[in-house]
Amino acid sequence: MAIRLGNTCGNCSNLNADNTCKIHEVAVSSSYTCNSFDMRADLNNVHDCAQCARFKSSSCPHPEKASAGMMCEAWAPEKVTA
């Protein structure tokens, strides 16, 4: 079974800091979704070597080049919760 982000208000760029929708001007929660959903573009901006579970380990595909601030296609989260 695939796991992916849902089109919920918690992942939408239209969500204000006070949990109101910029489009509909109503209070919402992370379990809501609508046809005006717009995925936030900044969800994955911190995936660099320093936050990778493979950093400085034998499973790192580029151990000689890996350093904090670099990004890699083999990035893996340090901790996973579901």
PDB file of C-alpha atoms in Angstrom:
ATOM      1  CA  MET A   1       0.000   0.000   0.000  1.00  0.00           C
ATOM      2  CA  ALA A   2       1.383   3.423  -0.960  1.00  0.00           C
ATOM      3  CA  ILE A   3       1.581   6.173   1.647  1.00  0.00           C
ATOM      4  CA  ARG A   4       1.311   9.767   0.447  1.00  0.00           C
ATOM      5  CA  LEU A   5       0.258  13.210   1.631  1.00  0.00           C
ATOM      6  CA  GLY A   6      -3.455  13.861   1.449  1.00  0.00           C
ATOM      7  CA  ASN A   7      -5.086  16.869  -0.118  1.00  0.00           C
ATOM      8  CA  THR A   8      -6.030  18.195   3.301  1.00  0.00           C
ATOM      9  CA  CYS A   9      -6.103  21.729   4.645  1.00  0.00           C
ATOM     10  CA  GLY A  10      -2.964  20.996   6.686  1.00  0.00           C
ATOM     11  CA  ASN A  11      -0.978  20.621   3.435  1.00  0.00           C
ATOM     12  CA  CYS A  12      -2.653  23.520   1.604  1.00  0.00           C
ATOM     13  CA  SER A  13      -1.084  26.911   0.880  1.00  0.00           C
ATOM     14  CA  ASN A  14      -4.487  28.532   1.499  1.00  0.00           C
ATOM     15  CA  LEU A  15      -4.354  27.695   5.233  1.00  0.00           C
ATOM     16  CA  ASN A  16      -3.742  30.696   7.510  1.00  0.00           C
ATOM     17  CA  ALA A  17      -1.780  30.452  10.765  1.00  0.00           C
ATOM     18  CA  ASP A  18      -5.042  30.714  12.744  1.00  0.00           C
ATOM     19  CA  ASN A  19      -6.465  27.616  10.932  1.00  0.00           C
ATOM     20  CA  THR A  20      -8.788  29.569   8.688  1.00  0.00           C
ATOM     21  CA  CYS A  21      -9.040  29.140   4.929  1.00  0.00           C
ATOM     22  CA  LYS A  22      -7.944  32.143   2.816  1.00  0.00           C
ATOM     23  CA  ILE A  23     -10.366  31.129   0.053  1.00  0.00           C
ATOM     24  CA  HIS A  24     -13.499  30.197   2.008  1.00  0.00           C
ATOM     25  CA  GLU A  25     -12.872  32.376   5.098  1.00  0.00           C
ATOM     26  CA  VAL A  26     -13.982  29.658   7.549  1.00  0.00           C
ATOM     27  CA  ALA A  27     -12.259  27.747  10.349  1.00  0.00           C
ATOM     28  CA  VAL A  28     -10.879  24.389   9.143  1.00  0.00           C
ATOM     29  CA  SER A  29      -8.866  21.445  10.451  1.00  0.00           C
ATOM     30  CA  SER A  30      -6.271  19.143   8.904  1.00  0.00           C
ATOM     31  CA  SER A  31      -8.980  16.588   8.053  1.00  0.00           C
ATOM     32  CA  TYR A  32     -10.811  18.974   5.680  1.00  0.00           C
ATOM     33  CA  THR A  33     -10.222  19.211   1.931  1.00  0.00           C
ATOM     34  CA  CYS A  34     -11.852  21.020  -0.997  1.00  0.00           C
ATOM     35  CA  ASN A  35     -11.660  21.691  -4.741  1.00  0.00           C
ATOM     36  CA  SER A  36      -9.554  24.836  -4.125  1.00  0.00           C
ATOM     37  CA  PHE A  37      -6.726  22.767  -2.611  1.00  0.00           C
ATOM     38  CA  ASP A  38      -3.241  24.076  -3.500  1.00  0.00           C
ATOM     39  CA  MET A  39      -0.285  21.978  -2.212  1.00  0.00           C
ATOM     40  CA  ARG A  40       2.290  23.972  -0.251  1.00  0.00           C
ATOM     41  CA  ALA A  41       5.521  24.015  -2.257  1.00  0.00           C
ATOM     42  CA  ASP A  42       7.790  24.159   0.801  1.00  0.00           C
ATOM     43  CA  LEU A  43       7.057  20.757   2.382  1.00  0.00           C
ATOM     44  CA  ASN A  44      10.406  19.175   1.436  1.00  0.00           C
ATOM     45  CA  ASN A  45      12.934  21.998   1.633  1.00  0.00           C
ATOM     46  CA  VAL A  46      15.022  20.546   4.492  1.00  0.00           C
ATOM     47  CA  HIS A  47      16.081  17.228   2.966  1.00  0.00           C
ATOM     48  CA  ASP A  48      19.833  17.603   3.116  1.00  0.00           C
ATOM     49  CA  CYS A  49      22.632  15.266   4.225  1.00  0.00           C
ATOM     50  CA  ALA A  50      22.594  16.477   7.843  1.00  0.00           C
ATOM     51  CA  GLN A  51      18.985  15.241   8.285  1.00  0.00           C
ATOM     52  CA  CYS A  52      19.509  11.943   6.441  1.00  0.00           C
ATOM     53  CA  ALA A  53      19.529   8.560   8.183  1.00  0.00           C
ATOM     54  CA  ARG A  54      22.349   7.454   5.838  1.00  0.00           C
ATOM     55  CA  PHE A  55      24.647  10.439   6.601  1.00  0.00           C
ATOM     56  CA  LYS A  56      28.124   9.263   7.713  1.00  0.00           C
ATOM     57  CA  SER A  57      27.086   5.602   7.531  1.00  0.00           C
ATOM     58  CA  SER A  58      28.044   2.668   5.315  1.00  0.00           C
ATOM     59  CA  SER A  59      24.697   2.931   3.472  1.00  0.00           C
ATOM     60  CA  CYS A  60      25.430   6.462   2.178  1.00  0.00           C
ATOM     61  CA  PRO A  61      25.878   6.265  -1.624  1.00  0.00           C
ATOM     62  CA  HIS A  62      28.302   9.242  -1.638  1.00  0.00           C
ATOM     63  CA  PRO A  63      30.215   9.167   1.684  1.00  0.00           C
ATOM     64  CA  GLU A  64      33.179  11.181   0.355  1.00  0.00           C
ATOM     65  CA  LYS A  65      30.972  14.024  -0.933  1.00  0.00           C
ATOM     66  CA  ALA A  66      28.092  14.127   1.577  1.00  0.00           C
ATOM     67  CA  SER A  67      27.974  17.202   3.811  1.00  0.00           C
ATOM     68  CA  ALA A  68      25.435  19.380   5.592  1.00  0.00           C
ATOM     69  CA  GLY A  69      23.443  21.514   3.164  1.00  0.00           C
ATOM     70  CA  MET A  70      23.767  19.107   0.220  1.00  0.00           C
ATOM     71  CA  MET A  71      20.756  17.348  -1.257  1.00  0.00           C
ATOM     72  CA  CYS A  72      20.716  13.825  -2.723  1.00  0.00           C
ATOM     73  CA  GLU A  73      18.248  11.549  -4.510  1.00  0.00           C
ATOM     74  CA  ALA A  74      18.988   8.816  -1.927  1.00  0.00           C
ATOM     75  CA  TRP A  75      17.888  10.952   1.049  1.00  0.00           C
ATOM     76  CA  ALA A  76      16.127   9.027   3.846  1.00  0.00           C
ATOM     77  CA  PRO A  77      14.418  10.503   6.953  1.00  0.00           C
ATOM     78  CA  GLU A  78      16.161  10.026  10.303  1.00  0.00           C
ATOM     79  CA  LYS A  79      12.892   9.072  12.039  1.00  0.00           C
ATOM     80  CA  VAL A  80       9.653   7.840  10.549  1.00  0.00           C
ATOM     81  CA  THR A  81       6.305   7.830  12.342  1.00  0.00           C
ATOM     82  CA  ALA A  82       3.062   6.631  10.876  1.00  0.00           C
TER      83      ALA A  82
END
